[in-house]
Coordinates of C-alpha atoms and ligand atoms in Angstrom, one line a residue:
M1 CA -85.2 169.4 -49.1
I2 CA -83.3 168.9 -52.3
S3 CA -82.7 165.2 -53.4
S4 CA -79.5 163.9 -54.7
T5 CA -78.1 161.0 -56.8
I6 CA -74.7 159.5 -57.7
T7 CA -73.9 160.3 -61.2
G8 CA -70.3 159.1 -61.4
W9 CA -67.8 156.8 -59.7
G10 CA -64.3 155.6 -60.0
H11 CA -61.5 153.8 -58.1
E12 CA -57.8 153.6 -58.2
V13 CA -55.5 150.9 -56.6
P14 CA -51.6 150.6 -56.9
D15 CA -50.4 148.0 -59.5
N16 CA -48.2 146.4 -56.8
V17 CA -50.1 143.3 -55.6
V18 CA -48.7 141.9 -52.2
T19 CA -50.0 138.3 -51.7
N20 CA -50.1 136.6 -48.3
D21 CA -47.1 134.6 -49.3
D22 CA -45.2 137.8 -50.1
L23 CA -45.9 139.0 -46.6
A24 CA -44.9 135.6 -45.0
Q25 CA -41.3 136.5 -46.4
L26 CA -41.4 139.6 -44.2
V27 CA -43.2 138.6 -41.0
D28 CA -44.0 135.4 -39.2
T29 CA -47.3 134.5 -40.8
S30 CA -48.9 132.2 -43.4
D31 CA -51.4 132.4 -46.2
E32 CA -53.6 129.9 -44.3
W33 CA -53.7 132.0 -41.2
I34 CA -54.5 135.3 -43.0
R35 CA -57.2 133.7 -45.2
E36 CA -58.9 131.8 -42.3
R37 CA -58.9 134.9 -39.9
S38 CA -59.7 137.5 -42.3
G39 CA -60.7 136.3 -45.8
I40 CA -57.8 138.3 -47.4
R41 CA -55.8 136.8 -50.1
E42 CA -53.9 139.8 -51.4
R43 CA -53.7 143.6 -51.0
R44 CA -52.2 146.5 -53.0
H45 CA -49.1 148.5 -51.6
A46 CA -48.3 151.9 -53.1
S47 CA -45.0 152.2 -55.0
D48 CA -42.6 155.2 -54.9
G49 CA -44.3 158.3 -56.3
E50 CA -47.7 157.1 -55.4
T51 CA -49.5 159.0 -52.6
T52 CA -53.0 159.4 -51.1
A53 CA -53.3 162.6 -53.3
T54 CA -52.2 160.9 -56.6
M55 CA -54.7 158.0 -56.0
S56 CA -57.5 160.4 -55.1
I57 CA -56.9 162.5 -58.2
A58 CA -56.9 159.5 -60.5
C59 CA -60.2 158.1 -59.2
S60 CA -61.8 161.5 -59.0
T61 CA -61.0 162.3 -62.6
R62 CA -62.5 159.0 -63.6
A63 CA -65.7 159.7 -61.6
L64 CA -66.1 163.2 -63.1
E65 CA -65.6 161.9 -66.5
R66 CA -68.2 159.2 -66.0
A67 CA -70.7 161.8 -64.6
G68 CA -69.9 164.2 -67.5
V69 CA -69.1 166.9 -65.0
A70 CA -66.4 169.5 -65.8
P71 CA -64.1 170.0 -62.7
A72 CA -64.9 173.7 -62.7
D73 CA -68.6 172.8 -62.0
V74 CA -67.7 171.0 -58.7
D75 CA -68.9 173.0 -55.7
L76 CA -67.3 171.0 -52.9
V77 CA -64.5 168.4 -52.6
L78 CA -64.7 166.0 -49.6
V79 CA -61.9 163.7 -49.0
A80 CA -62.1 161.1 -46.2
S81 CA -58.6 160.1 -45.3
S82 CA -56.6 159.2 -42.2
S83 CA -53.4 158.9 -44.1
P84 CA -53.1 162.2 -45.9
D85 CA -49.9 163.1 -47.7
Y86 CA -49.2 165.7 -45.0
L87 CA -50.4 166.6 -41.6
T88 CA -51.1 169.9 -43.1
P89 CA -52.2 171.0 -45.8
P90 CA -55.3 168.8 -46.0
V91 CA -55.2 166.3 -48.9
S92 CA -58.5 167.7 -50.1
S93 CA -56.8 170.8 -51.4
Q94 CA -54.3 168.7 -53.3
V95 CA -57.2 166.9 -54.9
Q96 CA -59.2 170.1 -55.6
E97 CA -56.0 171.5 -57.3
G98 CA -55.0 168.2 -59.0
I99 CA -58.4 167.8 -60.7
G100 CA -58.8 171.4 -61.6
A101 CA -61.9 172.2 -59.4
T102 CA -61.2 175.8 -59.5
H103 CA -64.5 176.9 -58.0
A104 CA -64.8 174.4 -55.2
G105 CA -64.3 174.4 -51.5
A106 CA -62.3 171.5 -50.2
M107 CA -62.4 169.7 -46.9
Q108 CA -60.6 166.6 -45.4
L109 CA -62.6 164.3 -43.0
T110 CA -60.4 162.2 -40.7
V111 CA -62.8 159.7 -39.3
G112 CA -60.8 156.4 -39.6
C113 CA -62.4 153.7 -41.8
T114 CA -65.8 155.3 -41.2
G115 CA -64.7 158.5 -43.0
F116 CA -66.4 158.0 -46.5
V117 CA -69.8 157.3 -45.1
Y118 CA -69.4 160.5 -42.9
A119 CA -68.4 162.4 -46.0
L120 CA -71.4 161.0 -48.1
V121 CA -73.8 162.1 -45.4
T122 CA -72.1 165.5 -45.2
A123 CA -72.3 165.9 -49.0
Q124 CA -76.1 165.4 -48.8
Q125 CA -76.4 168.1 -46.1
F126 CA -74.9 170.7 -48.5
I127 CA -77.1 169.6 -51.3
S128 CA -80.3 169.4 -49.2
T129 CA -79.9 173.0 -48.2
G130 CA -79.2 174.2 -51.7
A131 CA -75.7 175.4 -50.8
C132 CA -74.1 172.9 -53.4
R133 CA -75.3 171.2 -56.5
T134 CA -72.3 169.0 -57.2
V135 CA -70.1 167.4 -54.6
L136 CA -67.1 165.1 -55.2
V137 CA -66.8 162.6 -52.3
V138 CA -63.5 160.6 -52.0
G139 CA -62.2 157.9 -49.7
A140 CA -58.4 157.4 -50.0
E141 CA -55.8 155.7 -47.9
L142 CA -52.2 154.8 -48.1
T143 CA -51.6 152.9 -44.9
S144 CA -48.9 150.5 -46.0
R145 CA -46.2 153.2 -45.2
W146 CA -47.6 153.5 -41.7
M147 CA -47.7 149.7 -40.7
N148 CA -45.6 148.4 -38.0
Y149 CA -44.2 145.3 -39.6
N150 CA -43.3 143.9 -36.2
D151 CA -47.0 143.6 -35.4
R152 CA -48.0 140.6 -37.5
S153 CA -51.7 140.6 -36.4
T154 CA -52.3 144.1 -37.8
C155 CA -50.0 144.7 -40.7
V156 CA -51.3 141.8 -42.8
L157 CA -54.9 143.2 -42.8
F158 CA -54.4 146.6 -44.5
G159 CA -53.9 147.8 -48.1
D160 CA -53.9 151.0 -50.2
G161 CA -56.5 152.4 -52.5
A162 CA -59.0 155.1 -53.3
G163 CA -62.6 155.5 -54.5
A164 CA -64.8 158.4 -55.4
V165 CA -68.4 159.3 -56.2
V166 CA -70.0 162.4 -57.8
V167 CA -73.1 163.3 -55.9
Q168 CA -75.5 165.8 -57.6
A169 CA -78.7 167.5 -56.9
T170 CA -81.7 166.2 -58.8
E171 CA -85.2 167.3 -59.4
A172 CA -86.4 163.7 -58.8
D173 CA -88.3 163.3 -55.5
G174 CA -87.3 161.1 -52.6
C175 CA -83.9 159.9 -53.7
G176 CA -80.5 160.5 -52.1
L177 CA -79.9 160.0 -48.4
R178 CA -83.0 158.5 -47.0
G179 CA -81.7 157.7 -43.3
H180 CA -78.4 157.6 -41.6
V181 CA -76.7 157.2 -38.3
L182 CA -73.3 158.7 -37.3
G183 CA -71.7 157.4 -34.1
S184 CA -68.6 157.9 -32.0
D185 CA -67.4 156.4 -28.7
G186 CA -64.1 158.0 -27.9
S187 CA -63.7 155.7 -24.8
G188 CA -62.4 153.0 -27.2
A189 CA -59.8 155.2 -28.8
E190 CA -56.9 153.2 -27.7
H191 CA -58.1 150.1 -29.5
L192 CA -57.2 151.5 -32.9
I193 CA -54.5 154.2 -32.7
I194 CA -51.4 155.6 -34.3
P195 CA -49.9 156.8 -30.9
V196 CA -46.8 158.6 -32.2
G197 CA -46.5 161.4 -34.7
G198 CA -49.2 163.8 -33.5
V199 CA -48.7 166.6 -31.0
A200 CA -49.4 164.3 -28.0
Q201 CA -46.3 162.2 -28.7
P202 CA -44.2 163.7 -31.6
T203 CA -41.9 161.5 -33.4
T204 CA -38.4 161.6 -31.8
K205 CA -35.2 159.7 -31.8
E206 CA -36.5 157.9 -28.7
T207 CA -39.8 156.9 -30.2
L208 CA -38.0 155.7 -33.3
A209 CA -35.5 153.7 -31.2
Q210 CA -38.3 152.0 -29.2
D211 CA -40.1 151.2 -32.4
L212 CA -43.3 152.9 -31.2
G213 CA -44.4 154.0 -34.7
G214 CA -47.3 152.7 -36.7
L215 CA -50.8 151.6 -36.3
R216 CA -51.7 149.8 -33.1
M217 CA -54.8 147.7 -33.0
N218 CA -56.5 145.5 -30.4
G219 CA -58.0 143.1 -32.9
R220 CA -60.3 141.3 -30.5
E221 CA -61.8 144.4 -29.1
V222 CA -62.3 145.9 -32.5
F223 CA -63.9 142.7 -33.8
K224 CA -66.4 142.7 -30.9
F225 CA -67.1 146.4 -31.4
A226 CA -67.6 145.9 -35.2
T227 CA -70.0 143.0 -34.9
R228 CA -72.0 145.0 -32.3
V229 CA -72.3 148.3 -34.2
L230 CA -72.8 147.1 -37.8
G231 CA -76.2 145.4 -37.2
T232 CA -77.6 148.0 -34.9
S233 CA -76.5 151.0 -37.0
L234 CA -78.0 149.5 -40.1
Q235 CA -81.2 148.8 -38.4
Q236 CA -81.4 152.3 -37.0
A237 CA -80.7 153.9 -40.4
L238 CA -83.4 151.7 -41.9
D239 CA -85.9 152.8 -39.3
K240 CA -85.1 156.4 -40.0
A241 CA -85.8 155.8 -43.7
N242 CA -88.9 153.9 -42.9
L243 CA -87.6 151.0 -44.8
A244 CA -87.0 147.2 -44.0
V245 CA -84.0 144.9 -44.7
D246 CA -86.0 143.5 -47.7
D247 CA -85.9 147.0 -49.3
I248 CA -82.1 146.9 -49.5
D249 CA -80.9 146.1 -53.0
L250 CA -77.2 146.1 -52.1
L251 CA -75.3 146.3 -48.9
V252 CA -71.8 147.9 -49.2
P253 CA -70.1 147.3 -45.9
H254 CA -66.6 148.3 -44.8
Q255 CA -64.2 145.7 -46.0
A256 CA -62.2 145.0 -42.8
N257 CA -62.7 141.2 -42.5
A258 CA -64.8 138.7 -44.4
R259 CA -65.9 137.1 -41.0
I260 CA -67.2 140.5 -39.8
I261 CA -69.1 141.0 -43.1
D262 CA -70.6 137.5 -43.1
F263 CA -71.7 138.0 -39.5
A264 CA -73.3 141.4 -40.3
A265 CA -75.0 140.0 -43.5
R266 CA -76.3 136.8 -41.7
E267 CA -77.6 138.9 -38.7
A268 CA -79.4 141.3 -41.1
G269 CA -80.9 138.3 -43.1
L270 CA -79.3 139.6 -46.4
P271 CA -78.3 136.9 -49.0
P272 CA -74.7 136.9 -50.3
E273 CA -75.8 138.2 -53.7
K274 CA -77.0 141.5 -52.1
V275 CA -73.7 142.1 -50.3
V276 CA -70.5 143.5 -51.9
V277 CA -67.3 141.7 -50.8
N278 CA -63.8 142.6 -52.3
V279 CA -61.7 142.4 -49.1
D280 CA -60.2 139.2 -50.5
R281 CA -58.4 141.3 -53.2
Y282 CA -57.7 144.6 -51.4
G283 CA -57.6 143.9 -47.6
N284 CA -58.8 146.8 -45.4
T285 CA -58.4 150.0 -47.2
S286 CA -59.8 152.0 -44.4
A287 CA -61.8 155.1 -45.6
A288 CA -61.3 153.8 -49.2
S289 CA -62.9 150.5 -48.7
V290 CA -66.7 151.5 -49.1
P291 CA -66.1 153.7 -52.2
L292 CA -63.8 151.1 -53.7
A293 CA -66.4 148.4 -53.2
L294 CA -69.2 150.7 -54.4
S295 CA -67.3 151.7 -57.5
E296 CA -66.6 148.0 -58.4
A297 CA -70.4 147.2 -57.8
F298 CA -71.3 150.0 -60.2
D299 CA -68.8 148.7 -62.8
A300 CA -70.1 145.2 -62.5
G301 CA -73.7 146.5 -63.2
R302 CA -74.9 145.6 -59.7
V303 CA -76.6 149.1 -59.2
A304 CA -79.7 150.1 -61.1
P305 CA -81.6 153.4 -61.1
G306 CA -83.9 153.6 -58.1
D307 CA -81.9 150.9 -56.2
T308 CA -81.6 151.4 -52.4
L309 CA -78.0 151.0 -51.2
A310 CA -77.0 150.5 -47.6
L311 CA -73.5 151.6 -46.7
V312 CA -72.2 150.7 -43.3
A313 CA -68.8 151.3 -41.7
F314 CA -66.8 151.3 -38.5
G315 CA -63.3 152.3 -37.4
A316 CA -61.0 154.4 -35.4
G317 CA -62.5 156.8 -32.9
L318 CA -64.1 154.5 -32.3
T319 CA -66.7 155.5 -34.8
W320 CA -69.4 154.0 -36.9
A321 CA -71.9 155.1 -39.6
A322 CA -74.7 153.7 -41.7
A323 CA -76.5 155.3 -44.6
I324 CA -79.4 154.3 -46.7
Y325 CA -79.0 155.9 -50.1
Q326 CA -81.5 155.7 -52.9
M327 CA -80.4 156.1 -56.4
G328 CA -82.3 158.5 -58.7
P329 CA -84.5 157.2 -61.6
A330 CA -82.1 158.5 -64.4
P331 CA -80.1 155.8 -66.3
L332 CA -76.6 155.4 -65.1
P333 CA -73.7 156.3 -67.2
V334 CA -72.0 153.5 -69.0
Ligands
LIG401 N1 -50.0 135.1 -38.6 C1 -50.0 134.0 -37.9 N2 -50.4 134.0 -36.6 C2 -50.8 135.2 -36.1 C3 -50.9 136.3 -36.8 C4 -50.5 136.3 -38.1 N3 -50.5 137.4 -39.0 N4 -51.3 137.3 -36.0 C5 -51.7 136.8 -34.9 N5 -51.4 135.5 -34.8 C6 -51.5 134.5 -33.8 C7 -51.5 135.1 -32.4 O1 -50.2 135.4 -31.9 C8 -52.2 134.2 -31.6 O2 -51.4 133.1 -31.2 P1 -51.5 132.4 -29.8 O3 -52.9 131.8 -29.8 O4 -50.3 131.5 -29.9 O5 -51.3 133.5 -28.8 C9 -53.2 133.5 -32.6 O6 -52.8 133.8 -33.9 C10 -54.7 134.1 -32.4 O7 -54.5 135.5 -32.4 P2 -56.0 136.3 -32.1 O8 -55.6 137.7 -32.0 O9 -56.7 135.8 -31.0 O10 -56.7 136.0 -33.5 P3 -58.1 136.4 -34.0 O11 -58.8 135.2 -34.3 O12 -58.8 137.4 -33.0 O13 -57.8 137.3 -35.3 C11 -57.7 139.5 -36.2 C12 -57.1 138.4 -35.3 C13 -57.0 140.7 -36.0 C14 -57.8 139.0 -37.6 C15 -59.2 139.7 -35.6 O14 -59.2 140.0 -34.3 C16 -59.8 140.8 -36.3 O15 -60.1 140.7 -37.6 N6 -60.2 141.9 -35.6 C17 -60.8 143.0 -36.2 C18 -59.8 143.9 -36.9 C19 -60.6 144.9 -37.8 O16 -61.6 144.8 -38.3 N7 -59.8 146.0 -37.9 C20 -60.3 147.0 -38.7 C21 -60.7 148.2 -38.0 S1 -61.3 149.4 -39.1

């Protein structure tokens, strides 16, 4: 089995900052309610001209530059997104073209907020078998254009952004993905769904008139689900890696809600300094949240060679995933 390590990272968020007070001008809410229930202070909303593809290309270019990898040397582009520019073509091909990855295959993974962790696990499989040496893994979402601004309990939680990592084969032993869990329970599908716009219920004059568009979420059910799966999947991934909680150097959880992150960290017994939290500044950026948090952690010097990272996420499906990823021994790019 061939090992891997992360050699480059980058993130991209729109310049347009939308504070809780800004949202209170649009919907019946308040800064106090949003902060208390979710820990979110502000989020970014894309402006005209920005799309999931443009944000993905920007963060991918940054990640490749940092890794010192030429786009033509990328073997595979994986983009996790549930808000691609188009239903088809997949946004992964726009990213492949946009960065100039002329020799790469490209694939979009639509697994809700869990998508990036699924994609990282997928990248390792291609590297382990020797099929690929360099995989670009991206998580990107532009959900602000899909929100139903009549649903105040959901629209205040989400934001736009993108993050990317370059994963490369290495001769170093024992690093890369040490253990993982991928989960799905389709019986909970209705709790987090965009019901209109697919083939089951295409957008029509009637659905528009009835205001049926946008993301629907049963917040309480998702909350219960998230607190249940985060702890269990983390422990299962640790067991598979033959590691214990104390071996984790940094937990990078899906940034949906500060209360959910606090709960998971407390339950696992991880101190705050080992947990990455940026939900206060970006809200829930869905599949972008883990790579965005990871990229900021790299930028802040919170990841060292040899460190053990724990990435955990949950989302639409319902789905969940946990990955224990060990960095290789080589010094990280500045
Ligand atoms: N501003 C002000 N009040 C609001 C509000 C808003 N934006 N949204 C809802 N409320 C009101 C409700 O109407 C309700 O009022 P009532 O008691 O008079 O009926 C009250 O606040 C409590 O609503 P409730 O839904 O019980 O709040 P909550 O404590 O469960 O928090 C969420 C709501 C959505 C923040 C919480 O359930 C959550 O975070 N769930 C998980 C969501 C998640 O992680 N999604 C990501 C999936 S990847």
